[in-house]
mmCIF file of C-alpha atoms in Angstrom:
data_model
loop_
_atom_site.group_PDB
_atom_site.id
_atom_site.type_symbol
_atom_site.label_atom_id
_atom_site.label_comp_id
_atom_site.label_asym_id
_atom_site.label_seq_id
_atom_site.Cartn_x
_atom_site.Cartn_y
_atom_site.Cartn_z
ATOM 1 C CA UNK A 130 62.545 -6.698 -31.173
ATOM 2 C CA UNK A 131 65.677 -4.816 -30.376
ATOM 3 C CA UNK A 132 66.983 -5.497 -34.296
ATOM 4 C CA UNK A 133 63.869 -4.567 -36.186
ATOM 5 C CA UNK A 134 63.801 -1.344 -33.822
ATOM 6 C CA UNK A 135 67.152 -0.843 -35.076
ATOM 7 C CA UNK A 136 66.503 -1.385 -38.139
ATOM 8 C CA UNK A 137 63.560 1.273 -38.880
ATOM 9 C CA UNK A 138 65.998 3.799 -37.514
ATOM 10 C CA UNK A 139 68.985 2.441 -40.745
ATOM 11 C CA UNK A 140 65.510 3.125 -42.679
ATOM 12 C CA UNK A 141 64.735 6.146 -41.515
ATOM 13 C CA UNK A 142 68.799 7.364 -41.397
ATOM 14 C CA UNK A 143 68.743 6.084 -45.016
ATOM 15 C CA UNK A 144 65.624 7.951 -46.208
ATOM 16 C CA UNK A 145 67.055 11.326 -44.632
ATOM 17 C CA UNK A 146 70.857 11.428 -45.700
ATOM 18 C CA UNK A 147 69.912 9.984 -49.266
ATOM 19 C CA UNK A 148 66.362 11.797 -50.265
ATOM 20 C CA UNK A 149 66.981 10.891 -54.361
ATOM 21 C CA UNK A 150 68.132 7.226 -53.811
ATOM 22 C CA UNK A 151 66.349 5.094 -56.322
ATOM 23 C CA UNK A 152 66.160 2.426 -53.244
ATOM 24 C CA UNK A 153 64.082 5.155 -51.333
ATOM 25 C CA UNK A 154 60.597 2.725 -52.021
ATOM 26 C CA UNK A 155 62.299 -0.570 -51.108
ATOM 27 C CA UNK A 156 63.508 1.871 -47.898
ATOM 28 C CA UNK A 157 59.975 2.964 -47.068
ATOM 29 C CA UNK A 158 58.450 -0.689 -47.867
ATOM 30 C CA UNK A 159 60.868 -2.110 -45.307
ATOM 31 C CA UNK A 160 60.879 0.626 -42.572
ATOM 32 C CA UNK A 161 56.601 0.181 -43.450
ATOM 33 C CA UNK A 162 57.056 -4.424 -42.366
ATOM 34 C CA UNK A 163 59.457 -3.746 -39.904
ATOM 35 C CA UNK A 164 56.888 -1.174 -38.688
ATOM 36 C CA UNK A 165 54.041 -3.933 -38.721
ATOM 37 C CA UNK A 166 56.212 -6.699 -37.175
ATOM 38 C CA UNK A 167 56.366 -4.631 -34.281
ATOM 39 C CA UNK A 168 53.089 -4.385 -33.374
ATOM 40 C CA UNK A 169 53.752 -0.344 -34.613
ATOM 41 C CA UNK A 170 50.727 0.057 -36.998
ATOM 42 C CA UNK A 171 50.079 3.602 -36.699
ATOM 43 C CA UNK A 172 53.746 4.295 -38.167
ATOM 44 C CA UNK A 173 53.647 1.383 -40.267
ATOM 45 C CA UNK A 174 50.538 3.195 -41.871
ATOM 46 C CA UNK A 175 52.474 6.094 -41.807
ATOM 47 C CA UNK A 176 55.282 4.635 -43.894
ATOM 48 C CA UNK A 177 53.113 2.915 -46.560
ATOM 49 C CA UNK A 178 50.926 6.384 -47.582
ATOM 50 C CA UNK A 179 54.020 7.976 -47.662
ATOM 51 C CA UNK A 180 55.545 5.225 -50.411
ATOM 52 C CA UNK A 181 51.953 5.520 -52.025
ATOM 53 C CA UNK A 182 52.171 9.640 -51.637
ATOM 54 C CA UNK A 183 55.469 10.066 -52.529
ATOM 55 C CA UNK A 184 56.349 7.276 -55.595
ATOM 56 C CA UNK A 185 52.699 6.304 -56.861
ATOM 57 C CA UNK A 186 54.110 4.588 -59.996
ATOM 58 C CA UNK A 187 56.681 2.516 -58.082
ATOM 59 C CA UNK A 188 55.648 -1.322 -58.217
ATOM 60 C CA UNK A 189 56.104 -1.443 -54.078
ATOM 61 C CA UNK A 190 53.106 1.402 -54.086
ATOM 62 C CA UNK A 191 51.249 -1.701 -54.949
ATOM 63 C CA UNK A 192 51.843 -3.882 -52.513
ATOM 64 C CA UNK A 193 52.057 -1.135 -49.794
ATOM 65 C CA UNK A 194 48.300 -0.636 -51.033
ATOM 66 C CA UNK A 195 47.802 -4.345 -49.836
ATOM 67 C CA UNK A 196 48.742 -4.330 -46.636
ATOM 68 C CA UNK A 197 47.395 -0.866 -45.831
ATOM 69 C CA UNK A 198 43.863 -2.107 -47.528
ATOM 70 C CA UNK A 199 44.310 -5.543 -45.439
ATOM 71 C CA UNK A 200 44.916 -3.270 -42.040
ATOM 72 C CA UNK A 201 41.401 -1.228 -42.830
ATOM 73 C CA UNK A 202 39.612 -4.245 -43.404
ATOM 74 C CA UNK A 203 40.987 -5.919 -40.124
ATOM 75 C CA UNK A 204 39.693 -2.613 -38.357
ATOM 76 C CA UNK A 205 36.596 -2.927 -40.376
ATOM 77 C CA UNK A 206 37.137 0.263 -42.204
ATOM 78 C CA UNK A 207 35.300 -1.465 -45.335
ATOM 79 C CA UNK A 208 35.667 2.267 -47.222
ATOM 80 C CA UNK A 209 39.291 2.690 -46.562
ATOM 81 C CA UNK A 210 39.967 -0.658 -47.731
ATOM 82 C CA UNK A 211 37.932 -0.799 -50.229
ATOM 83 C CA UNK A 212 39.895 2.695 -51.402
ATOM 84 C CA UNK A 213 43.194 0.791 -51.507
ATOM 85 C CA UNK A 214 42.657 -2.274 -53.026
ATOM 86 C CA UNK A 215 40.701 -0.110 -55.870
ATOM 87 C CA UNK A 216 44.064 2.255 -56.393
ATOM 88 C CA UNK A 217 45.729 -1.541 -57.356
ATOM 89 C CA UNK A 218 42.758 -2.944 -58.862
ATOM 90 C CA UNK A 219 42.911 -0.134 -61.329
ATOM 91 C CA UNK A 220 46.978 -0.171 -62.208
ATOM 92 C CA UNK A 221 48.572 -2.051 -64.517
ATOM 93 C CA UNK A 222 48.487 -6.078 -64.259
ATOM 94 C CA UNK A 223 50.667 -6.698 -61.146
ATOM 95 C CA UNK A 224 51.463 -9.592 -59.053
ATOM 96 C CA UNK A 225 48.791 -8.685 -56.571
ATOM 97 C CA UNK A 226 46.126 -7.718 -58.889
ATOM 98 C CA UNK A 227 43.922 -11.027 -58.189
ATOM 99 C CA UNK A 228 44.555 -10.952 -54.805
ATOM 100 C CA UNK A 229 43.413 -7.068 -54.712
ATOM 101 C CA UNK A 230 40.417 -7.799 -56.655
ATOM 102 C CA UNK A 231 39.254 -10.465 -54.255
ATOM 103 C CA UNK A 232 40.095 -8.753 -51.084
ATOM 104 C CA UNK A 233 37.872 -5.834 -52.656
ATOM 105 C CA UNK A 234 34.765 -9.073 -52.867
ATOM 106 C CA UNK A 235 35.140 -9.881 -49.301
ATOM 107 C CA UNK A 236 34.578 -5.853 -48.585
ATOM 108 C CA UNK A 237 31.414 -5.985 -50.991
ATOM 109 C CA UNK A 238 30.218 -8.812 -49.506
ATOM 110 C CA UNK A 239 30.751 -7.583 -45.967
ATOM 111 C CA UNK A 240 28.595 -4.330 -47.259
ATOM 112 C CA UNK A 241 26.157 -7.061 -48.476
ATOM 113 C CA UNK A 242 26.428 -5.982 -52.102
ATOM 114 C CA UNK A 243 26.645 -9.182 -53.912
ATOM 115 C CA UNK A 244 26.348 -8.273 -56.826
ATOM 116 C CA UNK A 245 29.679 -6.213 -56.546
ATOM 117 C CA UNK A 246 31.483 -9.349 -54.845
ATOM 118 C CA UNK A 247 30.582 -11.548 -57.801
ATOM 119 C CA UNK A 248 32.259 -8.937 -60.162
ATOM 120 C CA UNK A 249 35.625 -8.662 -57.950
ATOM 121 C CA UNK A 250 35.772 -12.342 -57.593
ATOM 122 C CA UNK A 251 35.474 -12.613 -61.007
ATOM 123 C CA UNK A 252 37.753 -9.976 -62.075
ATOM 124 C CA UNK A 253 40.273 -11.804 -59.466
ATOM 125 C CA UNK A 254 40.071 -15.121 -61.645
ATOM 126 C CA UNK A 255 40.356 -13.107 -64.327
ATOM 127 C CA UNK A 256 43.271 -11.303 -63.313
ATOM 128 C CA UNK A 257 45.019 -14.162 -61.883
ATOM 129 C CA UNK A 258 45.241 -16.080 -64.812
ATOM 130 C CA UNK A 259 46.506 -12.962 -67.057
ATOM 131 C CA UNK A 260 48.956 -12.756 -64.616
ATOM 132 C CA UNK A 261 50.161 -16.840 -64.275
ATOM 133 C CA UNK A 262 50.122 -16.907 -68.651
ATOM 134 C CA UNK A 263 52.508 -13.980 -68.810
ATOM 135 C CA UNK A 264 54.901 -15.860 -65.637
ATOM 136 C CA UNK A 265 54.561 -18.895 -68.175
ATOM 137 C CA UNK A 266 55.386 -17.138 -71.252
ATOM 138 C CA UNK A 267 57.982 -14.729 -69.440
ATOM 139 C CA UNK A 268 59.450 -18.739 -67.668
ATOM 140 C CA UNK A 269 57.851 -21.595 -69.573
ATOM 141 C CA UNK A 270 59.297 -24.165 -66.577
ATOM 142 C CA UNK A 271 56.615 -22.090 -63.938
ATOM 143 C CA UNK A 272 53.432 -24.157 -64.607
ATOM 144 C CA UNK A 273 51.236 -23.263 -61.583
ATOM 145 C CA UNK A 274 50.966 -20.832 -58.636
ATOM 146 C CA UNK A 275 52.117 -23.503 -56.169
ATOM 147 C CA UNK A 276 53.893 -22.292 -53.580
ATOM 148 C CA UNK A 277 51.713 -19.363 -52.817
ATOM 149 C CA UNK A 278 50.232 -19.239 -49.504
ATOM 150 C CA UNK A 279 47.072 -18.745 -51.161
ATOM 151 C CA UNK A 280 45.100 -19.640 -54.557
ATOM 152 C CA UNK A 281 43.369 -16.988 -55.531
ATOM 153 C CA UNK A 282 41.735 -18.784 -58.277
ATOM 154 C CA UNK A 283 40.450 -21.632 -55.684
ATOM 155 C CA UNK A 284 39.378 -18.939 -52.813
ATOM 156 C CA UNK A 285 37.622 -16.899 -55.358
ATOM 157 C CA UNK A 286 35.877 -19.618 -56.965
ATOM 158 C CA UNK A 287 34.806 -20.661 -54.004
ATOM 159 C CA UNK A 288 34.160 -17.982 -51.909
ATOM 160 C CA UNK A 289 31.942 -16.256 -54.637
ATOM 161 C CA UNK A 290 29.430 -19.351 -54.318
ATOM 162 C CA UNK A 291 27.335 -17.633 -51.738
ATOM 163 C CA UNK A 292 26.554 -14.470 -53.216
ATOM 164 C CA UNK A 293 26.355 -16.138 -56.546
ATOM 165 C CA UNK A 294 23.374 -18.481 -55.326
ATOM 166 C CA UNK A 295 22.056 -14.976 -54.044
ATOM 167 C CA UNK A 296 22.445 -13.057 -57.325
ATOM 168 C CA UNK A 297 22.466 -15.745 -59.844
ATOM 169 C CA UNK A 298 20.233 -17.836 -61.737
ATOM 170 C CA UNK A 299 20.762 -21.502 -61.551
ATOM 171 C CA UNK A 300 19.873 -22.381 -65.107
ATOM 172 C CA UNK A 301 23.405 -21.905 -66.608
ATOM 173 C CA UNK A 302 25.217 -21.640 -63.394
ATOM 174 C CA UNK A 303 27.575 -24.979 -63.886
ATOM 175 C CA UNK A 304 28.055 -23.935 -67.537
ATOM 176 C CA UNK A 305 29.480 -20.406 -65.670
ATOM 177 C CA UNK A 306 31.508 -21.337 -63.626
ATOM 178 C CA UNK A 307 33.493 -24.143 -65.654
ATOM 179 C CA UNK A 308 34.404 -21.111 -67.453
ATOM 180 C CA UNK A 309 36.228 -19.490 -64.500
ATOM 181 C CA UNK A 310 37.404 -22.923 -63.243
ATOM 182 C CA UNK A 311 40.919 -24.167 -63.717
ATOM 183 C CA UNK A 312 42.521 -27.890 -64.494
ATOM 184 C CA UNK A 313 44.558 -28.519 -61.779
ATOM 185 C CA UNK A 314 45.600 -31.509 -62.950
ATOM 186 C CA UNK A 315 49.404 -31.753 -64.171
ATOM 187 C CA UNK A 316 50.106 -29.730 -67.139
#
């Protein structure tokens, strides 16, 4: 406890003595999971709107969006959530784009819009797989997203199955959904 306490006051030395530094988002992103590891959430939130605030085109803005979208929905806050993970949704392809989009479904489903939920989960197929074909093209040796802690292609394909029996007719429904499905067999 006594290091990462330490360490949000290098952070906050850092940010203060060197204002310009081009490592002032990595700085703030830091100070922001150091801030979060502690149990600090108030501050942490205060250190991730002021990345987002301050360097809004910065690829950490985008993750900071994550966690600060994933802390509203804990608190049930579906709005302010929903708020952040639409800021990332709406950037340019990113690493968390899928994972925004279907964090953004489990808010519309909590607000029992279905319909909604169906779209994000879709969009974070969609958005997953842009994102895995340009890793492939970018390193043709990365094949799959294992080693995540999560699949967003599985969870969203999944998880969409209960609004989707709500919204959705049947007739077509398998034809559907092998469209959004993926092989995971080896490639």
């Amino acid at each position: 406890k006594t290091l990462k306490q330490q360490s949000v006051l290098v952070y906050e030395e850092f940010l203060t003595e060197y204002p310009s530094s081009r490592l002032r988002a990595r700085a703030l992103f830091n100070m922001g999971q150091e801030l979060r590891e502690l149990g600090d959430y108030d501050t942490m939130r205060d250190a991730f709107e002021r990345l987002v605030r301050e360097l809004p085109a910065h690829p950490l803005t985008l993750e900071a969006l994550l966690v600060l979208g994933n802390d509203y929905f804990d608190r049930n806050k579906l709005e302010e959530a929903a708020r952040r993970y639409e800021k990332i949704t709406s950037a340019q392809l990113h690493k968390v784009s899928g994972l925004a989009h279907y964090k953004l479904a489990w808010v519309r489903m909590n607000q029992d819009r279905c319909a909604d939920a169906i779209t994000s989960f879709e969009a974070a197929l969609n958005a997953s797989k842009r994102w895995l074909n340009i890793q492939q093209r970018e390193n043709p040796r990365e094949r799959s997203l294992e080693g995540s802690e999560f699949d967003v292609r599985r969870g969203a394909l999944v998880d969409m199955m209960f609004c989707y029996s709500k919204e959705r007719p049947e007739k077509g429904a398998v034809a559907h959904l092998k469209t959004l499905a993926y092989d995971r067999g080896p490639l």
